[in-house]
XYZ file of C-alpha atoms in Angstrom:
645
model
C -98.460 -7.689 25.643
C -97.905 -4.500 23.626
C -95.465 -4.343 20.583
C -93.283 -1.936 22.350
C -92.742 -4.560 25.304
C -92.007 -7.181 23.035
C -89.667 -5.008 20.918
C -87.689 -4.257 24.336
C -87.653 -7.813 25.234
C -85.950 -9.155 22.171
C -83.481 -5.988 21.861
C -82.581 -6.892 25.467
C -81.947 -10.445 24.522
C -80.301 -9.462 21.154
C -77.946 -6.844 22.587
C -76.050 -9.176 25.060
C -73.955 -10.544 22.219
C -72.367 -7.132 21.908
C -71.641 -6.336 25.410
C -68.563 -7.366 27.142
C -66.666 -6.888 30.456
C -63.595 -7.835 32.389
C -64.419 -7.427 35.823
C -65.008 -10.433 38.449
C -68.832 -11.171 38.857
C -70.677 -9.205 41.784
C -73.912 -11.018 41.850
C -74.900 -14.489 41.369
C -74.012 -15.699 37.991
C -76.299 -18.168 35.732
C -73.040 -20.299 35.425
C -73.014 -21.064 39.089
C -76.582 -23.051 38.518
C -74.261 -25.981 36.990
C -74.216 -29.704 38.796
C -72.327 -29.464 41.986
C -71.617 -32.942 43.676
C -70.461 -31.064 46.857
C -74.231 -29.711 47.157
C -75.857 -30.911 50.546
C -79.225 -32.769 49.924
C -81.682 -34.256 51.969
C -83.582 -36.754 49.874
C -81.603 -39.212 49.082
C -81.884 -40.872 52.780
C -83.816 -38.215 54.626
C -80.820 -36.777 56.395
C -78.273 -34.098 55.117
C -75.346 -35.747 52.970
C -73.110 -34.388 50.234
C -74.388 -35.548 46.828
C -71.135 -37.590 46.250
C -71.701 -39.582 49.333
C -74.615 -41.585 47.856
C -74.903 -44.063 45.095
C -78.405 -42.531 43.959
C -79.200 -40.458 41.183
C -79.511 -36.938 42.259
C -80.130 -33.711 40.483
C -80.528 -30.499 42.392
C -82.020 -27.245 40.821
C -80.527 -24.624 43.201
C -81.994 -20.981 43.911
C -79.614 -19.470 41.336
C -80.942 -22.202 38.442
C -84.584 -20.973 39.904
C -83.672 -17.329 39.475
C -82.200 -17.862 36.081
C -85.435 -19.145 34.945
C -87.619 -16.491 36.444
C -91.035 -15.742 34.300
C -91.289 -19.754 33.898
C -93.381 -22.305 35.723
C -91.979 -25.106 37.859
C -93.437 -27.712 35.439
C -91.570 -25.636 32.435
C -88.153 -26.018 34.431
C -88.751 -29.759 35.543
C -89.696 -30.086 31.618
C -85.925 -29.410 30.940
C -84.461 -31.997 33.036
C -82.911 -35.356 31.886
C -85.394 -38.313 32.211
C -88.352 -36.044 32.756
C -91.163 -35.032 30.449
C -94.157 -33.027 31.548
C -96.888 -32.895 29.136
C -99.406 -29.753 29.941
C -96.256 -27.682 31.058
C -96.223 -25.794 27.812
C -100.006 -25.778 27.081
C -102.476 -22.738 28.476
C -101.872 -21.437 32.053
C -103.937 -23.763 34.350
C -103.908 -26.775 32.526
C -102.664 -29.890 34.746
C -99.315 -31.285 33.831
C -98.865 -34.718 33.911
C -95.436 -35.972 35.423
C -93.583 -38.859 33.460
C -90.128 -39.973 35.078
C -88.433 -42.469 33.553
C -91.701 -43.328 31.562
C -93.541 -44.040 34.647
C -97.544 -43.180 34.154
C -98.884 -40.029 35.843
C -99.045 -40.288 39.474
C -96.312 -42.921 39.736
C -93.642 -39.761 40.550
C -94.019 -39.110 44.156
C -94.087 -34.920 45.123
C -92.766 -33.886 48.420
C -93.027 -30.625 49.687
C -90.242 -30.022 52.427
C -89.801 -33.999 52.644
C -93.874 -34.634 53.068
C -95.759 -36.354 50.280
C -98.733 -34.103 48.929
C -101.147 -36.209 46.739
C -104.505 -35.316 46.307
C -106.644 -38.280 47.147
C -109.670 -36.879 45.019
C -107.685 -37.277 41.771
C -107.856 -40.589 39.978
C -104.180 -41.826 40.451
C -103.517 -39.380 43.441
C -101.611 -36.919 41.339
C -100.458 -33.564 42.778
C -101.219 -30.615 40.591
C -98.105 -28.363 40.119
C -99.878 -25.238 39.671
C -100.426 -25.235 43.377
C -96.861 -24.826 43.955
C -95.744 -21.164 42.145
C -92.092 -20.858 41.709
C -92.083 -17.642 44.112
C -92.583 -20.318 46.846
C -89.415 -22.383 46.020
C -85.878 -22.212 47.507
C -84.493 -25.469 45.706
C -85.755 -28.625 44.155
C -84.136 -31.970 44.780
C -84.859 -34.870 42.034
C -84.387 -38.254 43.090
C -84.600 -40.957 40.489
C -85.497 -44.583 40.176
C -87.757 -46.498 42.970
C -87.809 -44.992 46.153
C -90.583 -46.861 48.075
C -88.415 -48.115 51.019
C -88.026 -44.685 52.346
C -90.946 -42.719 50.966
C -93.726 -45.447 50.302
C -96.477 -45.432 48.003
C -96.231 -43.661 44.250
C -92.356 -43.478 44.485
C -92.108 -46.058 41.377
C -90.559 -43.477 39.058
C -88.812 -41.310 41.854
C -89.224 -38.755 44.037
C -89.388 -34.790 43.451
C -88.523 -32.741 46.570
C -89.718 -28.934 46.603
C -88.292 -27.306 49.322
C -89.739 -24.076 50.099
C -88.332 -20.742 51.150
C -87.335 -20.428 54.792
C -84.455 -17.745 55.131
C -83.444 -16.863 58.455
C -81.400 -13.471 58.019
C -83.431 -10.281 57.778
C -84.299 -9.398 54.381
C -87.132 -8.283 51.757
C -87.559 -9.425 48.146
C -89.998 -9.079 45.747
C -90.740 -9.846 41.863
C -93.004 -8.368 39.358
C -93.119 -9.048 35.427
C -95.362 -9.009 32.576
C -95.648 -10.856 29.271
C -97.349 -12.434 26.348
C -101.147 -13.585 26.677
C -101.427 -11.084 29.098
C -99.470 -12.708 31.863
C -98.905 -10.821 34.859
C -97.047 -12.081 37.855
C -96.155 -10.416 41.251
C -94.862 -11.721 44.677
C -93.022 -10.583 47.975
C -90.990 -12.285 50.733
C -89.926 -10.749 54.148
C -87.867 -12.677 56.820
C -86.414 -11.519 59.992
C -85.102 -13.022 63.383
C -86.141 -12.106 66.748
C -83.902 -13.772 69.448
C -84.128 -17.729 68.696
C -87.104 -17.327 66.614
C -86.950 -16.551 62.935
C -89.812 -16.240 60.569
C -90.625 -15.819 56.753
C -93.781 -14.698 55.137
C -94.715 -14.098 51.575
C -97.518 -13.766 48.877
C -97.823 -13.943 45.094
C -100.331 -13.301 42.565
C -100.585 -14.633 39.022
C -103.085 -13.832 35.934
C -102.998 -14.460 32.443
C -105.718 -13.968 29.492
C -104.524 -16.989 27.785
C -105.220 -18.605 24.469
C -107.881 -21.234 23.868
C -107.072 -24.696 25.128
C -108.620 -26.491 22.615
C -107.703 -26.673 18.922
C -110.005 -25.393 16.429
C -110.248 -27.396 13.425
C -113.084 -25.525 11.986
C -110.730 -23.104 11.139
C -113.260 -20.377 12.058
C -110.968 -19.250 14.882
C -113.775 -18.302 16.961
C -112.618 -20.310 20.131
C -112.604 -18.082 23.029
C -109.447 -17.239 25.434
C -109.294 -19.382 28.298
C -107.983 -17.076 31.390
C -106.104 -18.225 34.584
C -105.761 -16.553 38.057
C -103.689 -17.582 40.983
C -103.232 -16.397 44.713
C -100.885 -17.959 47.162
C -99.356 -17.293 50.608
C -97.029 -18.828 52.997
C -95.868 -18.307 56.541
C -92.890 -20.170 58.212
C -91.627 -20.032 61.892
C -88.661 -21.516 63.004
C -87.661 -21.692 66.802
C -84.295 -22.703 68.165
C -84.669 -24.133 71.647
C -81.029 -24.476 71.668
C -78.114 -25.792 69.543
C -79.760 -29.388 69.351
C -83.679 -28.901 69.260
C -85.372 -26.975 66.611
C -89.084 -26.631 65.723
C -90.339 -25.469 62.677
C -94.253 -24.467 62.046
C -95.469 -23.841 58.645
C -98.677 -23.037 56.532
C -99.073 -22.260 52.813
C -102.209 -21.912 50.785
C -102.788 -21.589 46.954
C -105.932 -21.485 44.927
C -106.494 -20.962 41.388
C -109.014 -20.869 38.774
C -108.851 -21.072 34.908
C -111.488 -21.217 32.100
C -111.320 -24.502 30.577
C -112.847 -25.715 27.242
C -115.215 -28.887 27.025
C -112.703 -31.446 25.546
C -110.501 -32.191 22.570
C -111.074 -29.847 19.540
C -114.037 -28.355 21.465
C -114.648 -24.903 22.841
C -117.036 -23.711 25.714
C -117.549 -20.174 26.896
C -118.425 -20.499 30.344
C -116.867 -23.887 31.645
C -114.413 -23.318 34.853
C -112.186 -25.104 37.106
C -111.220 -24.199 40.653
C -108.567 -25.694 42.631
C -107.277 -24.734 45.916
C -105.018 -26.484 48.543
C -103.645 -25.801 51.989
C -100.566 -27.471 53.722
C -100.220 -26.950 57.717
C -97.954 -28.711 59.798
C -94.694 -28.887 61.812
C -91.300 -30.313 62.138
C -89.276 -30.833 65.281
C -85.659 -31.916 64.849
C -82.967 -32.634 67.182
C -79.363 -32.918 65.727
C -76.159 -33.546 67.308
C -72.797 -34.335 65.482
C -74.205 -37.523 63.458
C -77.335 -38.093 65.458
C -80.477 -37.061 64.102
C -83.720 -37.302 65.288
C -86.956 -36.080 63.245
C -90.770 -35.688 64.019
C -93.152 -34.284 61.607
C -96.853 -33.822 60.756
C -98.778 -32.455 57.966
C -102.415 -31.753 57.299
C -103.311 -31.171 53.912
C -106.652 -30.344 52.150
C -107.928 -30.006 48.467
C -111.134 -28.250 46.973
C -111.804 -28.723 43.376
C -114.712 -27.476 41.176
C -115.466 -28.235 37.626
C -118.555 -25.761 36.775
C -120.413 -25.601 33.362
C -123.625 -22.994 33.451
C -123.479 -21.901 29.667
C -126.178 -22.246 27.274
C -123.096 -22.892 24.657
C -123.925 -26.728 24.549
C -127.486 -27.564 23.598
C -127.929 -30.548 25.548
C -126.454 -29.288 29.113
C -127.479 -26.256 30.877
C -125.558 -26.780 34.095
C -122.989 -29.010 35.615
C -121.308 -28.496 39.086
C -118.770 -31.002 40.215
C -117.162 -30.567 43.471
C -114.044 -32.623 45.094
C -113.044 -32.154 48.784
C -109.909 -34.016 49.826
C -108.124 -34.190 53.039
C -104.766 -35.931 54.072
C -102.866 -36.863 57.190
C -99.027 -37.405 57.068
C -96.964 -38.345 60.292
C -93.285 -39.545 60.061
C -90.638 -40.084 63.006
C -87.181 -41.226 62.138
C -84.026 -41.620 63.947
C -80.546 -41.548 62.471
C -77.273 -42.602 64.114
C -73.803 -43.533 63.646
C -73.321 -47.023 65.001
C -69.847 -47.094 64.018
C -67.153 -44.956 62.400
C -68.372 -46.301 58.786
C -72.080 -47.324 59.336
C -74.948 -45.059 59.582
C -78.134 -46.329 60.330
C -81.631 -44.661 59.778
C -84.849 -46.163 60.973
C -88.489 -44.691 61.261
C -92.399 -44.968 60.940
C -94.749 -43.426 58.993
C -98.832 -43.000 58.865
C -100.811 -41.910 56.250
C -104.480 -41.406 55.914
C -106.618 -39.867 52.898
C -110.238 -39.223 52.323
C -112.753 -37.443 50.016
C -116.234 -36.750 49.094
C -117.633 -35.837 46.035
C -121.016 -34.153 44.915
C -122.526 -33.958 41.359
C -125.275 -31.955 39.989
C -126.482 -31.549 36.132
C -129.364 -30.315 34.273
C -129.637 -31.612 30.605
C -132.009 -32.146 28.165
C -132.608 -35.530 29.762
C -133.627 -33.826 33.038
C -131.817 -33.242 36.239
C -129.335 -35.878 37.806
C -127.891 -35.409 41.273
C -125.104 -37.689 42.675
C -123.603 -37.261 46.253
C -120.474 -39.822 46.455
C -120.124 -41.032 50.123
C -117.204 -39.858 52.421
C -114.548 -42.940 51.661
C -111.155 -42.983 53.220
C -108.027 -45.309 53.344
C -104.930 -45.536 55.774
C -101.486 -47.280 55.842
C -98.807 -47.446 58.367
C -95.201 -48.490 57.664
C -91.591 -49.571 59.181
C -88.727 -48.814 57.236
C -85.031 -48.910 58.027
C -81.741 -48.415 56.105
C -77.943 -48.819 56.725
C -75.121 -46.617 54.752
C -71.742 -48.588 54.825
C -68.360 -46.975 53.995
C -65.279 -48.794 53.875
C -62.315 -47.357 55.562
C -60.813 -45.761 52.554
C -64.352 -44.361 51.788
C -64.214 -45.686 48.060
C -66.776 -48.088 48.625
C -70.479 -47.098 49.939
C -73.223 -49.517 50.120
C -77.063 -48.529 51.152
C -79.308 -51.229 52.066
C -83.045 -50.733 53.009
C -86.002 -52.241 53.519
C -89.800 -51.253 54.323
C -92.964 -53.347 55.680
C -96.190 -51.505 54.608
C -99.586 -52.354 56.184
C -102.713 -51.205 54.151
C -106.221 -51.049 55.592
C -107.824 -52.126 52.470
C -105.232 -54.843 50.732
C -103.178 -55.809 53.602
C -99.194 -55.519 53.641
C -96.305 -55.468 50.983
C -92.599 -55.250 51.454
C -89.866 -53.060 49.624
C -86.047 -53.180 49.318
C -83.256 -50.947 47.895
C -79.485 -52.035 47.504
C -77.193 -49.377 46.047
C -73.836 -49.765 45.891
C -71.099 -47.170 44.607
C -67.353 -47.073 44.088
C -65.020 -44.347 43.703
C -62.120 -44.999 41.403
C -60.413 -42.068 41.768
C -61.076 -38.410 42.870
C -62.712 -37.816 39.526
C -64.523 -41.004 38.396
C -67.183 -42.785 40.599
C -69.627 -45.805 39.449
C -72.991 -46.724 41.180
C -75.867 -49.156 40.840
C -78.922 -49.828 42.539
C -81.795 -52.562 42.452
C -84.880 -51.522 44.256
C -88.520 -52.117 44.412
C -91.658 -49.983 44.577
C -95.425 -49.879 44.918
C -98.270 -47.450 44.177
C -101.688 -48.120 46.374
C -104.738 -48.053 44.344
C -106.187 -44.257 44.582
C -109.545 -43.825 46.708
C -111.153 -43.022 43.132
C -110.251 -46.359 41.964
C -111.176 -48.335 44.884
C -114.704 -46.569 44.813
C -115.128 -48.531 41.587
C -113.216 -51.612 42.515
C -112.117 -52.607 46.131
C -110.523 -55.817 44.678
C -107.732 -53.870 43.393
C -104.262 -54.894 44.148
C -101.306 -52.433 44.594
C -98.878 -51.903 41.668
C -95.131 -53.368 42.023
C -92.252 -52.340 40.141
C -88.511 -53.801 40.131
C -86.121 -51.341 39.237
C -82.348 -51.455 38.289
C -79.978 -48.956 37.142
C -76.177 -48.933 36.685
C -74.012 -45.349 35.910
C -70.661 -43.482 36.209
C -70.273 -40.304 36.852
C -66.695 -38.083 36.063
C -66.140 -34.674 37.607
C -63.028 -32.260 37.328
C -63.170 -28.894 38.404
C -64.655 -27.521 34.938
C -66.073 -30.756 33.751
C -69.119 -33.222 34.978
C -70.222 -35.982 33.075
C -73.003 -38.621 34.393
C -74.428 -41.371 32.515
C -77.097 -43.816 33.778
C -78.803 -46.964 32.205
C -82.100 -47.930 33.802
C -84.404 -50.913 33.981
C -88.162 -51.117 35.281
C -90.731 -53.636 34.999
C -94.156 -52.857 36.669
C -96.600 -55.787 37.704
C -100.376 -55.179 38.293
C -100.454 -51.748 36.991
C -104.033 -50.119 37.438
C -105.716 -48.718 34.322
C -109.536 -47.937 33.001
C -111.173 -50.930 31.553
C -113.694 -49.914 28.558
C -115.427 -53.433 28.570
C -117.038 -52.990 31.873
C -116.138 -49.530 32.604
C -114.284 -50.273 35.574
C -110.487 -49.958 36.819
C -108.326 -53.153 36.734
C -104.896 -54.496 37.200
C -103.167 -54.584 33.565
C -100.653 -57.175 32.860
C -97.434 -55.518 32.678
C -95.305 -52.506 31.501
C -91.474 -52.744 30.705
C -89.183 -49.581 30.505
C -85.417 -49.258 29.999
C -83.748 -46.284 29.037
C -80.235 -44.245 28.976
C -79.904 -40.662 30.724
C -76.610 -38.500 29.675
C -75.727 -35.262 31.497
C -72.526 -33.100 30.638
C -71.585 -29.690 31.979
C -68.452 -27.709 31.245
C -67.246 -24.574 32.493
C -64.916 -23.678 29.927
C -63.811 -20.303 31.319
C -64.863 -17.653 34.129
C -67.607 -16.442 31.447
C -68.636 -19.408 29.549
C -70.654 -22.396 30.489
C -71.843 -25.217 28.431
C -74.514 -27.811 29.411
C -76.417 -30.698 27.491
C -78.802 -33.710 28.343
C -79.646 -36.830 26.550
C -82.858 -39.320 27.202
C -83.549 -42.303 25.623
C -86.756 -43.990 26.793
C -87.866 -47.247 25.571
C -91.416 -48.405 26.660
C -93.675 -51.597 26.294
C -97.050 -52.233 27.637
C -99.471 -55.125 27.806
C -102.905 -53.542 27.964
C -106.583 -53.504 26.785
C -106.772 -52.807 23.178
C -107.729 -49.564 22.576
C -109.372 -49.881 19.408
C -111.545 -52.751 19.726
C -111.405 -52.779 23.821
C -112.261 -56.641 23.273
C -108.775 -58.115 23.706
C -105.395 -57.381 25.003
C -102.436 -56.255 23.054
C -98.732 -55.302 23.403
C -97.969 -51.707 22.636
C -94.456 -50.859 21.993
C -94.455 -47.221 22.798
C -96.048 -45.273 25.902
C -98.869 -42.809 25.626
C -97.791 -39.085 25.448
C -94.143 -40.057 26.441
C -91.052 -39.552 23.741
C -88.627 -42.007 22.950
C -86.032 -39.228 22.702
C -85.573 -36.054 24.705
C -82.290 -33.683 24.290
C -81.395 -30.250 25.549
C -78.538 -28.086 25.234
C -77.850 -24.680 26.829
C -74.869 -22.108 26.666
C -74.609 -19.172 29.550
C -72.542 -16.176 29.066
C -71.157 -13.625 31.617
C -71.354 -10.481 29.496
C -70.272 -8.251 32.236
C -70.100 -8.098 35.963
C -73.475 -6.928 35.883
C -75.025 -9.024 32.665
C -75.729 -12.628 32.496
C -77.113 -14.138 29.228
C -78.272 -17.847 28.299
C -79.593 -19.366 25.375
C -80.964 -23.135 25.066
C -82.755 -25.623 22.744
C -84.836 -28.542 23.678
C -85.593 -31.212 21.450
C -88.895 -33.616 22.011
C -89.182 -36.952 19.462
C -92.644 -37.901 18.164
C -95.047 -39.358 20.479
C -98.237 -41.140 20.420
C -101.371 -39.886 21.883
C -105.373 -41.439 22.061
C -106.988 -40.834 19.093
C -110.465 -40.934 20.848
C -112.691 -43.664 21.980
C -112.458 -46.975 20.041
C -110.137 -45.279 17.794
C -106.409 -45.659 16.715
C -103.708 -43.887 18.721
C -102.148 -40.685 16.937
C -98.681 -39.746 16.132
C -97.851 -36.031 17.636
C -95.020 -34.373 15.383
C -91.376 -33.755 16.994
C -90.607 -30.497 17.891
C -87.733 -28.094 19.106
C -87.900 -24.871 21.601
C -85.399 -22.180 21.414
C -85.484 -20.280 24.521
C -83.210 -17.649 26.151
C -82.841 -15.493 29.381
C -81.100 -12.458 30.257
C -80.703 -10.559 33.815
C -78.971 -7.536 34.374
C -78.238 -5.831 37.837
C -79.151 -2.195 37.908
C -77.802 -1.810 41.363
C -77.468 -3.832 44.926
C -81.038 -3.895 45.075
C -82.649 -3.913 41.602
C -82.070 -6.917 38.938
C -83.896 -6.519 35.316
C -84.580 -9.987 33.704
C -86.233 -10.876 30.315
C -87.069 -14.356 29.405
C -88.094 -15.958 25.949
C -89.718 -19.282 25.551
C -90.336 -21.161 22.183
C -88.616 -17.973 20.279
C -88.819 -19.486 16.911
C -92.948 -19.630 17.260
C -92.765 -23.314 16.513
C -96.257 -24.981 16.325
C -96.697 -28.300 18.236
C -98.961 -30.430 20.500
C -98.372 -31.861 23.829
C -101.971 -33.340 24.024
C -103.979 -34.347 21.042
C -106.409 -31.968 20.514
C -104.958 -29.060 22.545
C -103.053 -26.037 21.897
C -99.520 -25.247 22.988
C -97.923 -21.481 23.715
C -96.574 -19.810 20.626
C -93.820 -17.297 21.318
C -93.615 -16.296 25.133
C -91.818 -13.230 26.252
C -91.486 -11.994 29.520
C -90.051 -9.024 31.269
C -89.348 -8.412 35.251
C -87.921 -6.382 37.841
C -86.736 -8.174 41.197
C -86.021 -6.216 44.596
C -83.819 -7.697 46.925
């Protein structure tokens, strides 16, 4: 990024405090991105409902909020939400971020795209790589916290993140182009239109960055090379309305990227690369009439990953090629109907199938080595049902649900959900829940140990919401216990069910629209974790750790948004992360990572009714910190872009 571009970005951000206007806003304001309990959501119970009609803790990141964070990644936006921490989101582009919701380990938060799970069966814990969903594909995000396995099955121990992609029906064209620090370039375009009963949306995007060294250089020689990143993506959606009740949606989406990576913690590598590609194809058939809904959906997803090192940079390794191919089928059919004035019934069945194949080739000073891992698969079927019960005054709401899951490897298991809520008056609502969750062993883990049992969790929470026209406050206390948690055993080098993990915490969210121009928001998360596991130093005994690796005990954020004029909006934010522990190395004591605070800002200016100019700044104070021991994070990051509508 040139010095002129940096100067322009800083001037754009700084100058906003000097500009004032009195007219009403003619464009979507950043302050419109506040929490609204009148939002219509679909994730809480799979059917459309207002956010204030569920006792579950749901956060919505709407289209306006996503636009107000243009220039960032989806992982960076999620990283600022209460109860979420994503180490890797601020690392070099191409780093696969972990997702920790309420302290649940990686792979224990279920990622959905348009309501359908998208885990990668070739990953160790069936995780999903958020790099495969660029921001330009997303319309909105719904975050549902707490164990949600009753409706959504395996992996929903910490909660669910439902990424809803763009699917506009009105004729439109939009595009975005931006450039910034570390040689970052982004561009995308979307088009939608209607032909009779059919509407469609198509789009593509491209991202690239020269980046910086992923690994930390302890030698002080500053000769580690930069690790670049390149991403290409496209999507196509078609909707056809047979009549006012029946609708069919077909979709396909593909993302592929390649990233330069280093050899490991504190170790450079000049020619090691990582390629990742995924494709989703499927359909959703929906019937809706008054309070009756029937939906049938299917999705096929494929994943292809490759780690390749063909460098002479390491004297003992000449060549390495590690390839993974994964495939997932998901089918779900559910029915929702009002069986009386105050009772809504939801019932459904789903089927999940996953398989993967792996090949490995290496040449080193010890000679050649080949390994061809045979195809392996697993599948599971489930029956689930839920009741939503209101009293006549609509003050009480009770959600009851249950699920029976049958797995071809380990057999059957059951989960339940009990979630009551009560409206004290028009402004105050109390909610609580008790629920269980589970995580099936991944194919990768089962390939080592077929005797693994599913992880099982018990989750409770209690909370309160207060909402008036200018003010929103939410406070939630949660508690979770996980039994049979799966981890890697360094005694016999195999996966095993460890004893127990306990987590409890507090989430506070605050939003105040002080007037037409000023909006303030803040959040705070306290997370206490305890885990009984193998001793990471001796590897010979069991020990209880009073912390969870990579997860901070305290996180906090604050944001101020200001409407400078009808054409100009500005926001400033700060994010605090307390110290964490990370692995110090094999048979070494865990290391403490220092706390840090990030200062961010965003500005958008409407040039005319079609063009919008924006500038985004992250880590403006250029704080030096680590998310993962041995790896670098970004310094000051500035992006400037132009959006066409």
